[in-house]
CSV table of C-alpha atoms in Angstrom, one decimal:
chain,number,residue,atom,x,y,z
A,13,ASP,CA,15.5,-63.2,33.8
A,14,VAL,CA,16.9,-60.7,31.3
A,15,LYS,CA,19.5,-58.3,33.0
A,16,VAL,CA,21.6,-55.1,32.2
A,17,THR,CA,24.2,-54.4,34.9
A,18,GLN,CA,26.1,-51.2,35.5
A,19,SER,CA,29.4,-51.2,37.2
A,20,SER,CA,28.6,-48.8,40.0
A,21,ARG,CA,25.3,-47.5,41.5
A,22,TYR,CA,27.1,-44.3,43.0
A,23,LEU,CA,30.4,-42.6,41.9
A,24,VAL,CA,32.1,-39.6,43.0
A,25,LYS,CA,34.8,-38.0,41.0
A,26,ARG,CA,36.9,-34.7,40.7
A,27,THR,CA,37.0,-32.4,37.9
A,28,GLY,CA,39.3,-33.3,35.2
A,29,GLU,CA,39.5,-37.0,36.1
A,30,LYS,CA,38.8,-39.7,33.3
A,31,VAL,CA,35.7,-41.6,34.2
A,32,PHE,CA,34.6,-45.0,32.9
A,33,LEU,CA,31.1,-46.3,33.2
A,34,GLU,CA,30.6,-49.9,32.4
A,35,CYS,CA,27.5,-51.7,31.0
A,36,VAL,CA,27.0,-55.5,30.5
A,37,GLN,CA,23.9,-57.1,29.1
A,38,ASP,CA,23.3,-60.9,29.1
A,39,MET,CA,20.6,-60.9,26.4
A,40,ASP,CA,22.7,-61.1,23.2
A,41,HIS,CA,21.2,-57.9,22.2
A,42,GLU,CA,22.6,-56.1,19.1
A,43,ASN,CA,21.7,-52.5,20.2
A,44,MET,CA,23.0,-50.7,23.3
A,45,PHE,CA,22.5,-47.1,24.4
A,46,TRP,CA,23.8,-44.7,27.0
A,47,TYR,CA,21.4,-41.9,28.4
A,48,ARG,CA,21.7,-39.3,31.0
A,49,GLN,CA,18.8,-38.4,33.2
A,50,ASP,CA,18.3,-35.0,34.7
A,51,PRO,CA,15.2,-33.6,36.5
A,52,GLY,CA,12.9,-31.7,34.0
A,53,LEU,CA,14.8,-32.9,31.0
A,54,GLY,CA,13.9,-36.4,30.8
A,55,LEU,CA,16.2,-39.0,29.2
A,56,ARG,CA,18.7,-37.7,26.7
A,57,LEU,CA,20.7,-39.9,24.5
A,58,ILE,CA,24.3,-39.7,24.6
A,59,TYR,CA,25.7,-42.5,22.3
A,60,PHE,CA,24.3,-45.6,21.0
A,61,SER,CA,25.8,-48.8,19.1
A,62,TYR,CA,24.1,-51.3,16.7
A,63,ASP,CA,27.0,-53.6,16.5
A,64,VAL,CA,30.5,-54.4,18.0
A,65,LYS,CA,33.0,-51.6,17.3
A,66,MET,CA,30.2,-49.4,15.9
A,67,LYS,CA,28.9,-46.3,17.5
A,68,GLU,CA,26.7,-43.3,16.7
A,69,LYS,CA,26.3,-40.0,18.3
A,70,GLY,CA,23.3,-39.2,20.2
A,71,ASP,CA,21.8,-35.9,20.9
A,72,ILE,CA,24.4,-34.8,23.5
A,73,PRO,CA,27.7,-36.6,22.7
A,74,GLU,CA,30.0,-33.6,23.7
A,75,GLY,CA,32.4,-34.5,26.3
A,76,TYR,CA,31.8,-38.2,26.1
A,77,SER,CA,33.1,-41.2,24.1
A,78,VAL,CA,32.1,-44.8,24.1
A,79,SER,CA,33.8,-48.2,23.4
A,80,ARG,CA,32.1,-51.5,22.2
A,81,GLU,CA,34.7,-54.1,21.9
A,82,LYS,CA,32.4,-57.0,22.8
A,83,LYS,CA,28.7,-57.5,22.0
A,84,GLU,CA,27.7,-57.7,25.6
A,85,ARG,CA,29.6,-54.7,26.8
A,86,PHE,CA,29.3,-51.0,26.1
A,87,SER,CA,31.4,-48.4,28.1
A,88,LEU,CA,30.8,-44.6,28.4
A,89,ILE,CA,34.0,-42.5,29.0
A,90,LEU,CA,34.2,-39.0,30.2
A,91,GLU,CA,37.6,-38.0,29.0
A,92,SER,CA,37.8,-35.0,31.5
A,93,ALA,CA,35.0,-34.9,33.9
A,94,SER,CA,33.2,-31.6,34.6
A,95,THR,CA,30.7,-30.6,37.1
A,96,ASN,CA,28.0,-30.3,34.5
A,97,GLN,CA,28.3,-33.9,33.9
A,98,THR,CA,26.9,-34.6,37.3
A,99,SER,CA,23.8,-36.7,36.5
A,100,MET,CA,22.1,-40.1,36.5
A,101,TYR,CA,23.7,-42.3,33.7
A,102,LEU,CA,21.4,-45.1,32.3
A,103,CYS,CA,22.4,-47.9,30.0
A,104,ALA,CA,20.0,-49.9,27.9
A,105,SER,CA,19.9,-52.5,25.4
A,106,SER,CA,17.3,-53.9,22.8
A,107,SER,CA,17.0,-56.6,20.2
A,108,SER,CA,15.8,-54.1,17.6
A,109,SER,CA,14.2,-50.7,17.4
A,110,TYR,CA,10.8,-52.3,17.1
A,111,ASN,CA,11.2,-53.9,20.6
A,112,GLU,CA,11.6,-52.4,24.0
A,113,GLN,CA,14.7,-51.3,25.8
A,114,PHE,CA,15.9,-53.0,29.0
A,115,PHE,CA,17.5,-50.7,31.4
A,116,GLY,CA,20.2,-51.1,34.0
A,117,PRO,CA,19.6,-49.6,37.5
A,118,GLY,CA,21.6,-46.5,36.7
A,119,THR,CA,24.8,-44.9,37.9
A,120,ARG,CA,24.6,-41.5,39.8
A,121,LEU,CA,27.6,-39.7,39.1
A,122,THR,CA,28.8,-36.7,41.1
A,123,VAL,CA,31.6,-34.6,39.7
A,124,LEU,CA,33.2,-32.2,42.4
B,1136,ALA,CA,11.0,-32.1,14.0
B,1137,GLN,CA,10.1,-35.5,15.3
B,1138,SER,CA,9.3,-35.3,19.1
B,1139,VAL,CA,7.2,-36.7,22.0
B,1140,ALA,CA,5.6,-34.4,24.7
B,1141,GLN,CA,4.3,-35.2,28.1
B,1142,PRO,CA,2.3,-32.0,28.9
B,1143,GLU,CA,1.9,-32.7,32.7
B,1144,ASP,CA,5.0,-32.7,35.1
B,1145,GLN,CA,2.7,-34.2,37.8
B,1146,VAL,CA,-0.5,-36.1,38.1
B,1147,ASN,CA,-2.4,-36.6,41.3
B,1148,VAL,CA,-5.1,-39.3,41.5
B,1149,ALA,CA,-6.9,-40.7,44.6
B,1150,GLU,CA,-6.5,-44.4,45.1
B,1151,GLY,CA,-9.3,-46.5,43.4
B,1152,ASN,CA,-9.9,-43.7,41.0
B,1153,PRO,CA,-9.0,-44.0,37.2
B,1154,LEU,CA,-5.8,-42.5,36.0
B,1155,THR,CA,-4.6,-41.0,32.7
B,1156,VAL,CA,-1.1,-40.0,31.8
B,1157,LYS,CA,-0.9,-38.0,28.6
B,1158,CYS,CA,1.5,-38.3,25.7
B,1159,THR,CA,1.5,-36.7,22.3
B,1160,TYR,CA,4.0,-37.3,19.5
B,1161,SER,CA,4.9,-35.7,16.2
B,1162,VAL,CA,6.7,-38.3,13.9
B,1163,SER,CA,7.1,-39.0,10.0
B,1164,GLY,CA,5.3,-42.0,8.9
B,1165,ASN,CA,3.8,-44.7,11.3
B,1166,PRO,CA,5.0,-44.2,14.9
B,1167,TYR,CA,6.2,-46.9,17.2
B,1168,LEU,CA,5.1,-45.9,20.7
B,1169,PHE,CA,6.2,-47.0,24.2
B,1170,TRP,CA,5.5,-46.5,28.0
B,1171,TYR,CA,8.0,-46.9,30.6
B,1172,VAL,CA,8.0,-46.7,34.5
B,1173,GLN,CA,10.7,-45.7,36.8
B,1174,TYR,CA,10.3,-46.5,40.6
B,1175,PRO,CA,12.5,-44.7,42.9
B,1176,ASN,CA,16.3,-45.4,42.6
B,1177,ARG,CA,15.6,-48.0,39.9
B,1178,GLY,CA,16.2,-48.0,35.9
B,1179,LEU,CA,13.2,-47.9,33.6
B,1180,GLN,CA,10.8,-50.7,33.2
B,1181,PHE,CA,8.9,-51.3,29.9
B,1182,LEU,CA,5.2,-51.2,30.2
B,1183,LEU,CA,3.6,-51.6,26.8
B,1184,LYS,CA,4.0,-50.7,23.2
B,1185,TYR,CA,2.2,-49.9,20.1
B,1186,ILE,CA,3.6,-51.0,16.8
B,1187,THR,CA,0.5,-51.7,14.7
B,1188,GLY,CA,-3.0,-53.3,15.2
B,1189,ASP,CA,-5.5,-52.7,17.8
B,1190,ASN,CA,-5.4,-49.1,19.0
B,1191,LEU,CA,-6.0,-50.3,22.7
B,1192,VAL,CA,-2.8,-51.9,23.9
B,1193,LYS,CA,-2.7,-53.8,27.1
B,1194,GLY,CA,0.5,-53.9,29.4
B,1195,SER,CA,2.1,-54.7,32.6
B,1196,TYR,CA,0.5,-54.1,36.1
B,1197,GLY,CA,-2.9,-53.5,34.6
B,1198,PHE,CA,-2.0,-50.6,32.5
B,1199,GLU,CA,-3.4,-50.0,28.9
B,1200,ALA,CA,-2.8,-47.2,26.5
B,1201,GLU,CA,-4.8,-45.9,23.6
B,1202,PHE,CA,-3.3,-45.0,20.3
B,1203,ASN,CA,-5.2,-42.1,18.6
B,1204,LYS,CA,-3.7,-41.3,15.1
B,1205,SER,CA,-6.1,-38.2,14.4
B,1206,GLN,CA,-5.1,-36.7,17.7
B,1207,THR,CA,-1.4,-38.0,17.6
B,1208,SER,CA,-1.8,-39.2,21.2
B,1209,PHE,CA,-0.9,-42.3,23.2
B,1210,HIS,CA,-2.3,-41.9,26.6
B,1211,LEU,CA,-1.6,-44.4,29.4
B,1212,LYS,CA,-4.6,-45.4,31.4
B,1213,LYS,CA,-5.6,-47.6,34.3
B,1214,PRO,CA,-9.2,-48.1,35.7
B,1215,SER,CA,-8.3,-48.2,39.3
B,1216,ALA,CA,-5.2,-46.7,40.6
B,1217,LEU,CA,-3.0,-48.3,43.4
B,1218,VAL,CA,-0.6,-46.5,45.7
B,1219,SER,CA,2.1,-48.7,44.3
B,1220,ASP,CA,1.7,-47.0,41.0
B,1221,SER,CA,3.2,-43.9,42.2
B,1222,ALA,CA,6.2,-43.6,40.0
B,1223,LEU,CA,7.8,-41.5,37.1
B,1224,TYR,CA,6.3,-42.4,33.7
B,1225,PHE,CA,7.9,-42.0,30.4
B,1226,CYS,CA,6.4,-42.0,26.9
B,1227,ALA,CA,8.9,-42.8,24.0
B,1228,VAL,CA,8.7,-42.7,20.2
B,1229,ARG,CA,10.8,-44.4,17.6
B,1230,VAL,CA,12.2,-41.9,15.3
B,1231,LEU,CA,12.1,-43.0,11.5
B,1232,ASN,CA,15.3,-41.9,10.1
B,1233,ARG,CA,18.7,-43.4,9.2
B,1234,ASP,CA,19.7,-43.4,12.9
B,1235,ASP,CA,16.4,-45.1,14.0
B,1236,LYS,CA,16.6,-44.2,17.7
B,1237,ILE,CA,14.0,-43.7,20.4
B,1238,ILE,CA,13.0,-40.3,21.7
B,1239,PHE,CA,11.7,-40.0,25.3
B,1240,GLY,CA,9.4,-37.6,26.8
B,1241,LYS,CA,10.4,-35.5,29.9
B,1242,GLY,CA,8.4,-37.7,32.1
B,1243,THR,CA,5.2,-37.3,34.3
B,1244,ARG,CA,5.4,-38.1,38.0
B,1245,LEU,CA,2.4,-39.7,39.2
B,1246,HIS,CA,1.3,-39.6,42.8
B,1247,ILE,CA,-1.5,-41.8,43.9
B,1248,LEU,CA,-3.1,-40.6,47.2
B,1249,PRO,CA,-4.2,-43.0,49.7
């Protein structure tokens, strides 16, 4: 059974903290994605990666960075968390853009 | 601009009745279209996709979708709704540019009334 896992289901951080969200997939997929999901706004793409050590900005990259040192792992970093980054964060992977994305269960991040 | 729209925030359907969740798109070239479902406190799950071929696509859990090129629509349908179909549904379209990414609609919440 294919699987995308995320390091935490719930996370509470304080303003200004550095936050790491980890995502691991076991399907040997080339492509990995980070989205945030907010009510009424749907899913918005933060960053994506089509290969190891490669990254591309999505629609809302400001305040975020990513790291992909290994094929199976894609990390999202909030350098200095702010309250407007309180959201649900979803990681996904796919074998190609022709194929469906597989999603992790999500991390609900609250920044106080 | 390339985009996907789900015109209804919420759809209510009585159990046993047919359901339709609407999606329209605007892309350059031939579209690649997807439907996903999100159950409470879970990630998104893939339902079905249209790449090419038959305009009627069948997917998981008895769902199907009809690709209509002239109306630029890809509506999700099911002949007989179940209470367990209550969830948040997302339409998505592949964007044909150098980034080759997927754009998601804002989602439609489906309520099946017992």
